[in-house]
Coordinates of C-alpha atoms in Angstrom, one line a residue:
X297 CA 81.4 104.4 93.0
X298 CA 85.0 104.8 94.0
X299 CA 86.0 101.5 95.4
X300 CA 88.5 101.2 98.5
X301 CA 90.6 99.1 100.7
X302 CA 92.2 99.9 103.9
X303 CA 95.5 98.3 105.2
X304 CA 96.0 98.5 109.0
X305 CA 92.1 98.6 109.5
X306 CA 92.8 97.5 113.0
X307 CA 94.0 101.0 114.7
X308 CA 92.1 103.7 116.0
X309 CA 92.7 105.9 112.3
X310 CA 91.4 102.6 110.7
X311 CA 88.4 102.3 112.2
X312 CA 87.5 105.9 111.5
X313 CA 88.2 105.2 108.2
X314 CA 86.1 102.1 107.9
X315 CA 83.3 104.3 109.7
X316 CA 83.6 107.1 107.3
X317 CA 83.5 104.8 104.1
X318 CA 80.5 102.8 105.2
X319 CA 78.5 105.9 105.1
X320 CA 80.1 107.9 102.3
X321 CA 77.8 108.1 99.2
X322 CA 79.9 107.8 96.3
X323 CA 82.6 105.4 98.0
X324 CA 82.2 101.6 99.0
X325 CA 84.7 99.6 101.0
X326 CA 85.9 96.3 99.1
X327 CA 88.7 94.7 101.5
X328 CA 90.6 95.7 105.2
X329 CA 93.9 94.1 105.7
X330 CA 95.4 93.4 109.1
X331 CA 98.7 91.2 109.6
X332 CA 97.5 90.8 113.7
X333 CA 94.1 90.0 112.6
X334 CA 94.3 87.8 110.1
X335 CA 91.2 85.7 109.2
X336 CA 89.5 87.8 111.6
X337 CA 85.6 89.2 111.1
X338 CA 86.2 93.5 111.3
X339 CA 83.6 93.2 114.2
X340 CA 85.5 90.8 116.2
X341 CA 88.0 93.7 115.9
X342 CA 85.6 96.3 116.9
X343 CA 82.4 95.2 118.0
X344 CA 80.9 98.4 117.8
X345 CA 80.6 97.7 113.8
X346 CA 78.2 94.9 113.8
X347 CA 75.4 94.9 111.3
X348 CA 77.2 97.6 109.8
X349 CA 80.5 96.0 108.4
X350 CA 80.8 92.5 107.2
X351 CA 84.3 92.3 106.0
X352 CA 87.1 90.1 107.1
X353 CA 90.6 90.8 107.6
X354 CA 92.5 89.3 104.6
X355 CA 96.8 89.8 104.8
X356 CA 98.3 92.9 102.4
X357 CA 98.3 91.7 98.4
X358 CA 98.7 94.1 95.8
X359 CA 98.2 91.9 93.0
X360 CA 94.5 90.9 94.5
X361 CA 93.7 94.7 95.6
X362 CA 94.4 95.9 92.1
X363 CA 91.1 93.9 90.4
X364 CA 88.9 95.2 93.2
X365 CA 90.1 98.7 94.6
X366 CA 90.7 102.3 92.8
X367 CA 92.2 103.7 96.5
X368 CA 94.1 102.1 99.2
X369 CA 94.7 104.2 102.9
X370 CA 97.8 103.2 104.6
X371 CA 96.3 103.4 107.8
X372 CA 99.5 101.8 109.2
X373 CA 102.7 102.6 111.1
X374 CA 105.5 105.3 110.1
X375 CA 108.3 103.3 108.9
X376 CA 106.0 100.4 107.5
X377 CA 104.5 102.2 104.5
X378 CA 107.4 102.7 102.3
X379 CA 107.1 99.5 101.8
X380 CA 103.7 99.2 100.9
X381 CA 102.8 101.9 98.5
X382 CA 105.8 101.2 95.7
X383 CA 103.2 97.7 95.6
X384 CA 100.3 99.7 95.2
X385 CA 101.1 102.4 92.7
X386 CA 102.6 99.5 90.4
X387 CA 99.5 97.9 90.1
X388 CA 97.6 101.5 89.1
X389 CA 96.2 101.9 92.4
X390 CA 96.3 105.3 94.0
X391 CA 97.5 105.4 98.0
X392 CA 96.9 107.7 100.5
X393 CA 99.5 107.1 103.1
X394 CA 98.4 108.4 107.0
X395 CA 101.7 107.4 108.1
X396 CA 104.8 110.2 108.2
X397 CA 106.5 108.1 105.1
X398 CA 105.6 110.6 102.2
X399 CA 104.8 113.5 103.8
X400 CA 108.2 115.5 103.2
X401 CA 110.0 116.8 100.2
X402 CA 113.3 116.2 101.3
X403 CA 114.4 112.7 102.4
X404 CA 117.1 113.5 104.6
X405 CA 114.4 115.6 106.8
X406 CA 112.7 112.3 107.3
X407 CA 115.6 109.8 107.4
X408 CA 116.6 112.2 110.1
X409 CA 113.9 111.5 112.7
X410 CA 112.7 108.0 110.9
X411 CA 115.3 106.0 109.1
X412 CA 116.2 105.3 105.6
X413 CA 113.7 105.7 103.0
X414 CA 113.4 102.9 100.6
X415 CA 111.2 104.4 97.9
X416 CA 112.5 107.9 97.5
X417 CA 111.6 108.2 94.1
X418 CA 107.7 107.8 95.3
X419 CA 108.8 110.0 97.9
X420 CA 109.5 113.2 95.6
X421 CA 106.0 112.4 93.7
X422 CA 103.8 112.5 96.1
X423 CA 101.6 115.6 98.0
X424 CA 101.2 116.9 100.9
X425 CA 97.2 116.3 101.7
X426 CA 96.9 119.5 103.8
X427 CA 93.6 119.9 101.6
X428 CA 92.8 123.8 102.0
X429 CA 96.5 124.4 101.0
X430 CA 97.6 121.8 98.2
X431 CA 94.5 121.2 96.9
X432 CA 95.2 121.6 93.2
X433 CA 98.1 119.3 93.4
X434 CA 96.2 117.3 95.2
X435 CA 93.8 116.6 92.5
X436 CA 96.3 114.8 90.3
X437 CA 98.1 112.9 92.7
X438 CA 99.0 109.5 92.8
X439 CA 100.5 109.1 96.1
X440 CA 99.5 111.1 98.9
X441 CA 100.9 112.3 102.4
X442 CA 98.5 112.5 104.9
X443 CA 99.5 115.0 107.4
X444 CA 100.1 114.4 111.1
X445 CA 97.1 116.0 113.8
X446 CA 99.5 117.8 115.5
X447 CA 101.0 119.5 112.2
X448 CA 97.5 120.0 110.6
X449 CA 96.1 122.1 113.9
X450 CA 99.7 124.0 113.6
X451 CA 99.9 125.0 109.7
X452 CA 96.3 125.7 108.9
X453 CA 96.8 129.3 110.9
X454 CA 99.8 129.7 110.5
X455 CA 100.4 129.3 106.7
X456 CA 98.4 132.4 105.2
X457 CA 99.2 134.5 108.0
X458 CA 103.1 133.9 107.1
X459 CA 102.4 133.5 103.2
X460 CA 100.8 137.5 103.9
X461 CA 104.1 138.8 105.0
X462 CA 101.5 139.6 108.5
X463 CA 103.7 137.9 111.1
X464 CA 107.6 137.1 111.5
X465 CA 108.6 133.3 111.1
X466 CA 111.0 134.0 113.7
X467 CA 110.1 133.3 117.5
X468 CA 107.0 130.9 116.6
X469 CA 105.9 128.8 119.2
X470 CA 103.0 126.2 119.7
X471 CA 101.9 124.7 122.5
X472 CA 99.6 121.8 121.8
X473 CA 97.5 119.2 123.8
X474 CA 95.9 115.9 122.8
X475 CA 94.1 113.4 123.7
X476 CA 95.3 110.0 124.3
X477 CA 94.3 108.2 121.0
X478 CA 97.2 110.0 119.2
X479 CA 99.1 107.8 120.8
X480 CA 97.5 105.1 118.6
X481 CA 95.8 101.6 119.9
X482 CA 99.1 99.8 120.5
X483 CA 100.2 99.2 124.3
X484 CA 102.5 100.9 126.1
X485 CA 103.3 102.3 129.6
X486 CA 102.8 106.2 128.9
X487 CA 99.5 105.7 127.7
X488 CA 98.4 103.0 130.3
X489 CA 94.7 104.4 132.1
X490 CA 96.7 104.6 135.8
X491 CA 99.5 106.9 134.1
X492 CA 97.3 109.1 132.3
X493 CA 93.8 109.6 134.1
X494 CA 94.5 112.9 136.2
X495 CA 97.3 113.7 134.8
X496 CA 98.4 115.7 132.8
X497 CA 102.3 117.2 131.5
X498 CA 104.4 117.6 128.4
X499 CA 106.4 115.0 126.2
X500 CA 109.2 114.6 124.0
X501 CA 110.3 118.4 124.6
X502 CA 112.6 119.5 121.8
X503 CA 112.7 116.0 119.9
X504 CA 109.0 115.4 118.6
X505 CA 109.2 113.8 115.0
X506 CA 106.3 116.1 113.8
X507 CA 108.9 119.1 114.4
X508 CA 110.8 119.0 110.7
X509 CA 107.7 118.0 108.8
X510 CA 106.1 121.4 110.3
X511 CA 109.3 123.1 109.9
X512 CA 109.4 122.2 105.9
X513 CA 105.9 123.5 105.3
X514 CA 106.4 126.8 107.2
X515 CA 109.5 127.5 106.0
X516 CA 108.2 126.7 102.3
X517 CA 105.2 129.3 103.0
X518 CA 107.6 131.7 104.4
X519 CA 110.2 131.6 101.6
X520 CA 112.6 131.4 103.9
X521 CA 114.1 129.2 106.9
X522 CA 111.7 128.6 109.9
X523 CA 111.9 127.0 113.3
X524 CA 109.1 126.6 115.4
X525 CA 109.4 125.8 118.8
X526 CA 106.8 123.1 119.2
X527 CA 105.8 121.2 122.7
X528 CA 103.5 118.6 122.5
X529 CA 101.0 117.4 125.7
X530 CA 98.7 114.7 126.6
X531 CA 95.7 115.2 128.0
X532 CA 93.7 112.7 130.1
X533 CA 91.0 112.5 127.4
X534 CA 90.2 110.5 124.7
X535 CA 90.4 112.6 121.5
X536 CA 90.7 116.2 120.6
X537 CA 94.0 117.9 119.9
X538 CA 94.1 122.2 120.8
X539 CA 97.0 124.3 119.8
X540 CA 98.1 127.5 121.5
X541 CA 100.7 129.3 118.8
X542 CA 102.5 132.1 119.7
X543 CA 103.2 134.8 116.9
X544 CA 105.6 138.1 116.4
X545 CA 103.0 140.6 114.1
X546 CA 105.2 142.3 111.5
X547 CA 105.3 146.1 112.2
X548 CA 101.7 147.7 112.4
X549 CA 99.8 145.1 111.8
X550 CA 96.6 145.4 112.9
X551 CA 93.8 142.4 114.6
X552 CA 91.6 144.0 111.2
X553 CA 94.5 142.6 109.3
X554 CA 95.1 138.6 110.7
X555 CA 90.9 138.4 110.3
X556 CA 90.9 139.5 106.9
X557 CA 93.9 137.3 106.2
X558 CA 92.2 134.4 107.5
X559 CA 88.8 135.2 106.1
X560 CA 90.2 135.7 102.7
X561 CA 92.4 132.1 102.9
X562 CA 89.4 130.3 104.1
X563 CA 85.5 132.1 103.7
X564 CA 84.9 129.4 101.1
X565 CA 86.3 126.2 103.2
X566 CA 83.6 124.3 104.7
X567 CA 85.7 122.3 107.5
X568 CA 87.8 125.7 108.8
X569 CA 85.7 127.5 110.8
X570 CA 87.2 131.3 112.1
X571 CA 85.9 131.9 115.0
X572 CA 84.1 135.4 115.9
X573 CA 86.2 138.3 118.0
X574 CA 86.7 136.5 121.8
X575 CA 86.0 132.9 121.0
X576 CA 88.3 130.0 121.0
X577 CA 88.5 127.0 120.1
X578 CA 87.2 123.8 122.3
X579 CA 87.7 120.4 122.2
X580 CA 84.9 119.4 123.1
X581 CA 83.1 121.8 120.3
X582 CA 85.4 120.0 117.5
X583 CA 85.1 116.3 118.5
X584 CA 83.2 114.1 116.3
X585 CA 83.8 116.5 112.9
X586 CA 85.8 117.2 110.5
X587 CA 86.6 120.4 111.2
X588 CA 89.1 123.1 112.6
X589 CA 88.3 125.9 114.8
X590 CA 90.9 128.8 114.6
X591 CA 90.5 131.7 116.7
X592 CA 93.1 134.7 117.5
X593 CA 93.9 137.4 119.9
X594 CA 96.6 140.2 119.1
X595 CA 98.3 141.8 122.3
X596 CA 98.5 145.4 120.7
X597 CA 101.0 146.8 123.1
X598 CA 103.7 143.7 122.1
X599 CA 102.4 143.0 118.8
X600 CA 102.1 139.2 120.0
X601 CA 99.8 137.3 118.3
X602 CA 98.2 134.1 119.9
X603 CA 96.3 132.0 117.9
X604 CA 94.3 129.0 119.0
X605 CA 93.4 126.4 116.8
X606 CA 91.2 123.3 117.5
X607 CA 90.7 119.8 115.6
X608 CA 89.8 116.2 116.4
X609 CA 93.2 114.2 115.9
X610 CA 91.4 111.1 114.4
X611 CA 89.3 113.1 111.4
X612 CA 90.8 115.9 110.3
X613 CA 93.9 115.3 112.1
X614 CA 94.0 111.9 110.2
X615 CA 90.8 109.9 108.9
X616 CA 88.3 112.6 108.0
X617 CA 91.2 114.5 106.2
X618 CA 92.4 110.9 104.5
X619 CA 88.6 111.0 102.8
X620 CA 88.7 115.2 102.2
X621 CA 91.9 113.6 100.0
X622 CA 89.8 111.1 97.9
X623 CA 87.3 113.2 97.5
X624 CA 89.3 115.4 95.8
X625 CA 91.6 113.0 94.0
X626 CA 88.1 111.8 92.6
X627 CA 86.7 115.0 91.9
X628 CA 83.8 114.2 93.9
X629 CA 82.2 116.8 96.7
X630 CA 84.7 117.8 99.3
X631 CA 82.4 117.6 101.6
X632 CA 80.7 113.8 101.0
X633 CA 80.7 111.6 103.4
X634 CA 82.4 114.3 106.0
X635 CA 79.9 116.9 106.5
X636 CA 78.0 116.0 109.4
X637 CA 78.6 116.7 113.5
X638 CA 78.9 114.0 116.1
X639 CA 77.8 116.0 118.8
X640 CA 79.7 114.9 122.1
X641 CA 77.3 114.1 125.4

């Protein structure tokens, strides 16, 4: 049994997490720590966990996690979990971080939209967690990065289609919606009920911190410098994130060419689902799994490709993936405690 903590089990990606351990098979949850909620029962926190969760919220100690835990999540804010993880990994436990702190290569990429980092020698250790994609790396990590929703619904088409040499990485464009709990649990204005309900526009045009991170993944598939153009949008619902990514298809490329691509990359991934000819992505078809929906349409006259891609921001565009990770860090099933569908009323 793979024994596991949470730190910052009182957010929205905590609780998923907390939810997705309870029920895994081969994992058990041993402590949650919360510097709000200190002393607190979990189900005060969320009440929708009684009877299923009797932990309290105990403050962050690395020295006490390292006698009871094999894993810690870092369910906790960017900026916040440099300073946690050094802790961890000292005391032999492995981290997976959900936060933005070690999900780039280079640290001035991230000390450019953060601020400085203050463990940059954990920083050039650890993996990306874009499962499908790092997997093998993945499976001896000590540290990983848990990539953002908005990157994960971005880089899962795009990678293999630009790895293929099957579409420029010039021009590339997404335009992505999500719902409001990417915004997290904390309070603010922008995500207030009166400012959101029936409403709908973009934010952060041309300045979204998820920009470089996507940036150093594409241009790392392309082999050569990429800038996406990337415009983020909320959505008056709860969860659910859809991307709309805009493509140039390298000269004669053909639709029978992106599906084979795709099929190829991912006919043996059981949370990527490529959808038939005409069909795209929904969010309310990916809400409640751990999956993403990636479906395309190629424009043969232009040679535009649009690809739509579809996940739920709080599991595979955070929690679920966080577990994928452990799973395989553990060499355990991919798919335990993950594959199931919550199917929305």
């Amino acid at each position: 049994m793979i024994k596991t903590a949470i730190a910052g089990a009182s957010g929205y990606t905590g609780l998923e997490l907390v939810k997705l351990i309870s029920n895994h098979p081969k994992a058990s949850l041993e402590a949650v720590t919360s510097n709000s909620y200190q002393g607190k029962a979990f189900t005060d926190i969320f009440p929708s966990m009684r009877g299923f969760e009797s932990l309290v919220c105990t403050p962050f100690d690395a020295v006490a996690l390292s006698s009871k835990v094999d894993v810690v999540f870092l369910a906790l804010p960017h900026k916040v979990s440099m300073a946690f993880a050094p802790k961890l990994i000292d005391q032999g436990i492995k981290v997976i971080d959900l936060s933005a702190d070690f999900r780039f290569d280079d640290a001035k990429a991230y000390e450019a939209v953060y601020q400085p980092h203050t463990a940059p020698k954990l920083l050039e250790e650890s993996v990306y967690g874009l499962c499908e994609l790092n997997r093998d790396r993945i499976r001896s990590a000590r540290i990983i990065g848990n990539p953002g929703c908005y990157p994960t619904s971005i880089l899962l088409p795009l990678v293999p289609l630009l790895k293929e040499k099957l579409i420029s990485p010039q021009g590339l464009i997404s335009d992505s919606k999500s719902g409001v709990s990417g915004a997290g649990r904390s309070l603010s204005l922008t995500t207030h009920f009166c400012e959101v309900n029936e409403s709908f526009g973009p934010y952060k045009v041309g300045n979204h911190r998820h920009t470089p991170e996507i940036n150093e993944v594409l241009t790392k598939a392309a082999g050569e410098p990429v800038s996406l153009t990337f415009v983020p949008h909320l959505v008056p619902v709860t969860r659910g994130m859809v991307s709309t990514i805009y493509a140039q298809t390298c000269e004669n490329v053909a639709e029978k060419q992106i599906r084979e691509a795709l099929n190829k990359w991912y006919e043996n991934e059981p949370f990527i689902r490529i959808l038939p000819p005409d069909k795209f992505p929904n969010m309310s078809h990916i809400k409640g799994t751990n999956c993403c929906d990636i479906g395309f349409h190629l424009e043969p006259e232009s040679g535009r490709l649009i690809l739509v891609s579809g996940i739920d921001n709080l599991l595979k565009g955070a929690s679920g993936q966080a577990v994928q990770n452990m799973n395989i860090m553990f060499d355990i099933d991919e798919k335990a405690g993950l594959d199931w569908v919550q199917t929305p009323l």
